C-alpha atoms as one frame of an Amber mdcrd trajectory, in Angstrom:
protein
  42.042 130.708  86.923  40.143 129.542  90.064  37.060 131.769  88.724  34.731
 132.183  85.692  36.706 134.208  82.484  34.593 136.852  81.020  35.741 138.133
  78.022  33.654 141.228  76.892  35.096 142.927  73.976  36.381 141.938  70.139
  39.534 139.600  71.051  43.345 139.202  68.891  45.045 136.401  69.211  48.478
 137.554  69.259  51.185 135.514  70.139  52.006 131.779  70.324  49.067 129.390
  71.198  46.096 130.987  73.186  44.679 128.582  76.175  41.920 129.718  78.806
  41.559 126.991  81.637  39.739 127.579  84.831  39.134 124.955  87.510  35.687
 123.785  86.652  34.226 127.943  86.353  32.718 129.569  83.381  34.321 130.831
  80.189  32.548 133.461  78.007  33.483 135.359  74.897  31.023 137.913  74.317
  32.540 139.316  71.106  34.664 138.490  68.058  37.572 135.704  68.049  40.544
 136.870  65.393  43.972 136.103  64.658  46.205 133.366  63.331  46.771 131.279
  66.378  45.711 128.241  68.303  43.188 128.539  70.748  42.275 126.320  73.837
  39.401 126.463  76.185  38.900 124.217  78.960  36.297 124.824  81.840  35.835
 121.561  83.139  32.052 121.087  84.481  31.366 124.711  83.527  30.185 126.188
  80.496  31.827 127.028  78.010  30.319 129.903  75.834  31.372 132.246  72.162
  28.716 134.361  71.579  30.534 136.101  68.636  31.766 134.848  65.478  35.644
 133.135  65.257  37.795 133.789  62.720  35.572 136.252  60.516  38.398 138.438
  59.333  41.656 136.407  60.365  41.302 132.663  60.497  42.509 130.875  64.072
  45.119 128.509  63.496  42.847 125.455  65.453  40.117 125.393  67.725  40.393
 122.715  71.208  37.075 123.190  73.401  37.471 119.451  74.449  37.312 120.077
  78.438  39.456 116.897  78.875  36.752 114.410  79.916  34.902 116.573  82.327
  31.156 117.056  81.659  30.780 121.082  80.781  28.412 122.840  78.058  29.557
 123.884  75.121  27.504 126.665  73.142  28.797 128.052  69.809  27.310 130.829
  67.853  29.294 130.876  64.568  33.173 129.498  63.279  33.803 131.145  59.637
  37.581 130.645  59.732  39.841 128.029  61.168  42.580 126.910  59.392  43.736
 123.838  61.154  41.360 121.126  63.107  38.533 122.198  65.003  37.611 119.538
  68.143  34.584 120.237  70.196  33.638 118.638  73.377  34.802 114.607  74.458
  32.392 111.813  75.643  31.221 113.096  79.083  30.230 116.390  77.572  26.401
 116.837  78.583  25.250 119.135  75.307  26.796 121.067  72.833  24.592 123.736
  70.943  25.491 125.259  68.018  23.310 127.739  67.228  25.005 130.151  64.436
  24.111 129.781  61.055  28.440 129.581  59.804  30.638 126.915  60.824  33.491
 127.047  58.186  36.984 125.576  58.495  39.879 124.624  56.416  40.352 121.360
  58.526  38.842 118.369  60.067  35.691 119.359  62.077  34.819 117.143  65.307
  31.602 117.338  67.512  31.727 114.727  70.369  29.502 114.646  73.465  27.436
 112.169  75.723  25.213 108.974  74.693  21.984 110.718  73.892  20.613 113.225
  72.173  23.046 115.926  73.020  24.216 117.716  69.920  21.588 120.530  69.128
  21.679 122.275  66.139  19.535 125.028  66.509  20.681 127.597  63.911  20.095
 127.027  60.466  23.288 125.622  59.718  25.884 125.458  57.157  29.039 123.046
  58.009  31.838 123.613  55.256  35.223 122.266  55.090  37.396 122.106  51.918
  37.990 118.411  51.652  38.371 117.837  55.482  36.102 115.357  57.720  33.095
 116.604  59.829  32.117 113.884  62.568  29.388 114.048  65.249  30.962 111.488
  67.460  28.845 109.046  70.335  26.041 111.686  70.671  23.384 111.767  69.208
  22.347 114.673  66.735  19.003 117.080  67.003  18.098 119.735  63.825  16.156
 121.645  65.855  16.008 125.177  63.677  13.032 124.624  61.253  14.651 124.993
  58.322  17.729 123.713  56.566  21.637 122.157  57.822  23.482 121.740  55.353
  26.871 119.552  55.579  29.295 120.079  52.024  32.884 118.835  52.815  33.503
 119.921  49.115  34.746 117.925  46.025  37.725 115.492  47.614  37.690 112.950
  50.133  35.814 114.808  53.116  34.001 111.990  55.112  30.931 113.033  57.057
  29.989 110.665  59.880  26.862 110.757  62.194  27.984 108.350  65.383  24.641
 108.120  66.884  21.001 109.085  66.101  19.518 112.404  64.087  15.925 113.731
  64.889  13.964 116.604  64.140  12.741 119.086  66.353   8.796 118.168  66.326
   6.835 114.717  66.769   3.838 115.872  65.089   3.606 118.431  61.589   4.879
 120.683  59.948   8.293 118.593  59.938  10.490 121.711  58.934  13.951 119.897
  59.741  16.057 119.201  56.540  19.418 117.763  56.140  21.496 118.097  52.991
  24.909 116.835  52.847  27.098 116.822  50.009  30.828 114.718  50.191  32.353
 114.597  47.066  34.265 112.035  46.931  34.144 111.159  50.826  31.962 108.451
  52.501  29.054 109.315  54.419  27.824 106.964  57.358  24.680 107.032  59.538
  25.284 105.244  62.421  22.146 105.344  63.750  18.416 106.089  63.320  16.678
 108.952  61.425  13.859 110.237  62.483  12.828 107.127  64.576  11.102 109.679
  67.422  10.889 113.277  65.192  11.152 112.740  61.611  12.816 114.985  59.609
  10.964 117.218  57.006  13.845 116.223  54.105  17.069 114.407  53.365  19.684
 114.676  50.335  22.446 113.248  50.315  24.908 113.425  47.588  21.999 113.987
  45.064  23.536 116.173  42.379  27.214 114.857  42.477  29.898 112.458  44.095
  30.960 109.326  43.898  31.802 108.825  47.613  30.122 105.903  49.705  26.814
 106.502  51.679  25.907 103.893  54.727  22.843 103.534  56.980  23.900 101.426
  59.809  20.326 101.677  61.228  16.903 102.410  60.059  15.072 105.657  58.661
  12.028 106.109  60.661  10.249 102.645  62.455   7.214 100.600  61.748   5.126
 103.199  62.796   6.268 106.270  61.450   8.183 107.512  58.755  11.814 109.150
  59.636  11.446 111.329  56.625   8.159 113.675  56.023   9.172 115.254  52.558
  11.413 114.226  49.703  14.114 111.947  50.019  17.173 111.974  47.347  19.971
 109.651  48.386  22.962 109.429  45.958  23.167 110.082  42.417  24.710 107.961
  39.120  28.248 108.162  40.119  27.393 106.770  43.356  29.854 104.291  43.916
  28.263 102.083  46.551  25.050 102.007  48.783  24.324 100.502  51.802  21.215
  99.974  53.410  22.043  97.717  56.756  18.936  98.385  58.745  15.852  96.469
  58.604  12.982  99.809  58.021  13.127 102.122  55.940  10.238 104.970  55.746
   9.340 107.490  54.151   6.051 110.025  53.776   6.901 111.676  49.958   8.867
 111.152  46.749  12.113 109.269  47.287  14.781 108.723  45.037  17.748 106.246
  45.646  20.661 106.051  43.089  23.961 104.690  42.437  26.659 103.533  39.993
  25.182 100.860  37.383  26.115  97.772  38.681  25.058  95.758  41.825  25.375
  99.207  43.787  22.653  99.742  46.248  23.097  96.955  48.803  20.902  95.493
  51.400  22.652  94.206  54.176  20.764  93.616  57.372  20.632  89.650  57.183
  17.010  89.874  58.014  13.397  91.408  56.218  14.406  94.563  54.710  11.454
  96.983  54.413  10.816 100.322  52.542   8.032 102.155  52.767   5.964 105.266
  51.617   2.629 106.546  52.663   1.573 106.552  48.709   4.535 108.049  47.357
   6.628 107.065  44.763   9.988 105.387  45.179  12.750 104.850  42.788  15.674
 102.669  42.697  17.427 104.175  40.165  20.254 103.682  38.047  22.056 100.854
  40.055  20.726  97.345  40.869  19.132  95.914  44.042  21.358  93.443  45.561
  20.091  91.092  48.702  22.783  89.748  51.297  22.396  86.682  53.145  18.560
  86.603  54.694  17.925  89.755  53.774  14.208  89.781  51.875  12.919  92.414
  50.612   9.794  94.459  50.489   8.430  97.495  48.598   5.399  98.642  49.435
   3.805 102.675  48.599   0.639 101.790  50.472  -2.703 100.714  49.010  -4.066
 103.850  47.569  -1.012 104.721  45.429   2.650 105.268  44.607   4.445 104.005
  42.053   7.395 101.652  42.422  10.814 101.580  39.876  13.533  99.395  40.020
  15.627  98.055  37.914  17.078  94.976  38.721  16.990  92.634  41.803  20.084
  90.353  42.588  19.879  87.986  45.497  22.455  85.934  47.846  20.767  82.788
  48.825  16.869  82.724  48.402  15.473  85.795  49.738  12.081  86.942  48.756
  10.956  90.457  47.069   7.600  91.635  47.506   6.554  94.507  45.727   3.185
  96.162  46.153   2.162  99.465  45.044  -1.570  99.322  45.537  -2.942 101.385
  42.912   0.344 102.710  41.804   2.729 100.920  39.431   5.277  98.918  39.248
   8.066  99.061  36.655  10.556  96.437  37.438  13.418  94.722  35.585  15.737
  91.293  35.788  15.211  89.581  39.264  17.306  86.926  40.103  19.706  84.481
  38.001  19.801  80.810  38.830  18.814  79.985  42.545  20.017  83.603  44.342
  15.824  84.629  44.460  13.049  82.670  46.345   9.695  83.818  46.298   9.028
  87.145  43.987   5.097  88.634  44.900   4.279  91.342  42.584   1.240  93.718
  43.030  -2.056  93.172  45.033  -5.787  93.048  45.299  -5.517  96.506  44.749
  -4.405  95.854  41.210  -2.015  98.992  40.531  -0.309  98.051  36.825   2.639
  96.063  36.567   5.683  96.638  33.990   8.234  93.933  33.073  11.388  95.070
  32.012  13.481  92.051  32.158  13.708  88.051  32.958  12.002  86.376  36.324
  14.317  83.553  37.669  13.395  81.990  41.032  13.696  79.565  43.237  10.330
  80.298  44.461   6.601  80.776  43.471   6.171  83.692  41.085   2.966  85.807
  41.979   1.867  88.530  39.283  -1.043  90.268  40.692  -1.911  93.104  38.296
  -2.663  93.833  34.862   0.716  93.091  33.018   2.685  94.666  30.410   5.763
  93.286  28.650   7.764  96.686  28.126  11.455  95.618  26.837  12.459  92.908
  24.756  11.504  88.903  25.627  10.204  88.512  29.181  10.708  85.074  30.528
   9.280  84.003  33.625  11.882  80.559  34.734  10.726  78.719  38.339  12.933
  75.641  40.058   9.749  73.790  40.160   7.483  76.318  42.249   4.477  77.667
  40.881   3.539  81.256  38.492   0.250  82.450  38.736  -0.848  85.862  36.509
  -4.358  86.962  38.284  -4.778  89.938  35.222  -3.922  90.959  31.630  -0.857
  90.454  30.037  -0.269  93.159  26.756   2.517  94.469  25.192   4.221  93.481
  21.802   7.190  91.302  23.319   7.769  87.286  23.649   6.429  85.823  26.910
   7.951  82.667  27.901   7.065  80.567  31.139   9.087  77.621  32.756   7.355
  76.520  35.766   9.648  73.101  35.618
């Protein structure tokens, strides 16, 4: 048509591939969307608007609300059957809102709009596809329903990608957005920030089960706030590899990272890595720390508490690891073998306890600033010439040995 489509009743899809196209006017479906075809909508720099639920008794065949590269709204209340691919929106798209609660396909599930902040979620949200990919593609990504979205491409190889930034609805508490995604086998990637501006008020991701790959391009938060107010569970012990390529990572309550044992949860910026809590405690669990080129690393719960657990550190070529839980603990393990560690700073005037689980080797000073217990077999502490300096105690019933060349 030359003229906005109003559709104002409970619609069939009858025969052969369904496409509405008007020449840059409103389309509106006020009711129901049924029936085992393809659909099509394109309204150019219109809107674009389904009010009622698609595919609730008879699944669509596929679902095309691209507007070709023209820069219309898209709003969607709920999807809870497609069977083929669903593709909303294109680059040029100025928002998309999705503000049902249902968005459920048995295919690949594709969100795209503008560079910004232009994909609002504003229903609590559950995205489901049965080993099929959901992407948010260039656009950013707002959670903006205080309460949960939840992302669960099932048990196979279901990616779920995020091709630009996620926030949270509020700058200031209560933080009430949470995200929980669950891939099975299928990588999840962050390309960028979370909860730089809004932070969210929880992330999981993969925490129960899963062995699929999880990447942050970017950071979690900034230097000044945390990206995450409320617990944080990334991965879980089939995990097969993490990534971490950002230089800040932050956090305000309990966060848990895990992987595969192994060298598993990788830091890859190339530059000082930082995580952070505002006296909460953080866990590296299960897999080991490993450091790329340049990337050093710090721990650090804040000075009144917080407890830090890893369990081993590997390095590339020097990098540092300072860990300082204030008056929480530390529980560490192995750092470093041969020359892959510099400089390893452990505790602080705030003298929180400090467990050794494993062998020191550095190519750096060693630093031990805390009351000291030697938890699991001989502890050696082994320096290429550089200095180790214990400011506190030292107890437990295992060997100590010290090599400070």
């Amino acid at each position: 048509t030359d003229g906005a489509v109003t559709i104002d009743g409970p619609v069939t899809l009858a025969t052969g591939a369904i496409t509405v196209t008007t020449a840059n006017d409103a389309i509106s479906f006020n009711h129901t969307i049924n029936g085992a075809q393809a659909l099509t909508l394109v309204s150019g720099t219109a809107a674009t608007t389904i009010d009622g639920t698609i595919g609730g008794s008879t699944a669509i065949s596929s679902l095309t609300i691209t507007n070709g590269t023209a820069n219309g709204t898209i709003e969607i209340a709920n999807i809870e059957g497609v069977s083929g691919a669903t593709a909303i929106g294109n680059t040029n798209t100025a928002t998309i809102t999705l503000d049902g609660t249902t968005y459920s396909t048995d295919g690949t599930q594709t969100y795209t709009a503008a560079t910004g902040q232009n994909i609002d979620i504003t229903g609590a949200a559950t995205f489901t596809t049965t080993n099929d990919n959901i992407s948010f593609a260039t656009s950013g990504v707002d959670l903006a329903n205080n309460g949960t979205t939840t992302i669960n491409t099932g048990t196979g190889a279901g990616t779920v990608s995020f091709g630009a930034a996620i926030e949270g609805n509020s700058a200031s508490a209560p933080f009430n957005d949470l995200l929980v995604i669950t891939s099975g086998t299928g990588n999840v990637t962050f390309t960028g920030a979370i909860g730089a501006t809004n932070a969210l008020g929880g992330l999981d991701v993969n925490s129960s089960a899963g062995d699929g790959d999880i990447t942050f391009t970017s950071t979690i938060g900034d230097t000044g706030n945390a990206g995450v107010v409320g617990t944080t569970a990334i991965g879980n012990a089939a995990t097969a590899d993490l990534n971490f390529n950002g230089a800040t990572y932050s956090f305000d309550g309990t966060t848990t990272i895990t992987a595969a044992s192994g060298d598993t949860i990788d830091i890859g910026a190339g530059a000082a890595t930082t995580f952070t809590t505002d006296a909460d405690n953080i866990t590296f669990a299960t897999g080991n720390i490993e450091l790329a080129n340049g990337s050093n690393l710090t721990v650090d719960t804040g000075a009144t508490g917080g407890n830090i657990t890893i369990g081993e550190i590997a390095g590339t070529s020097v990098e540092t690891v300072t860990l300082d839980a204030g008056t929480g603990t530390t529980s560490v393990g192995v750092i470093g073998s041969g020359t892959e560690i510099g400089a390893v700073t452990i505790g602080s005037a705030e003298n929180g306890g400090i467990t050794l689980n494993g062998a020191i080797t550095t190519d750096g000073a060693v630093t031990i600033d805390g009351p000291v217990t030697l938890a699991t077999g001989a502890v050696s502490v082994t320096t290429a010439n550089d200095a180790i300096t214990f400011n506190h105690t030292i107890d437990g019933a295992q060997t100590l040995t010290l090599v400070s060349g």
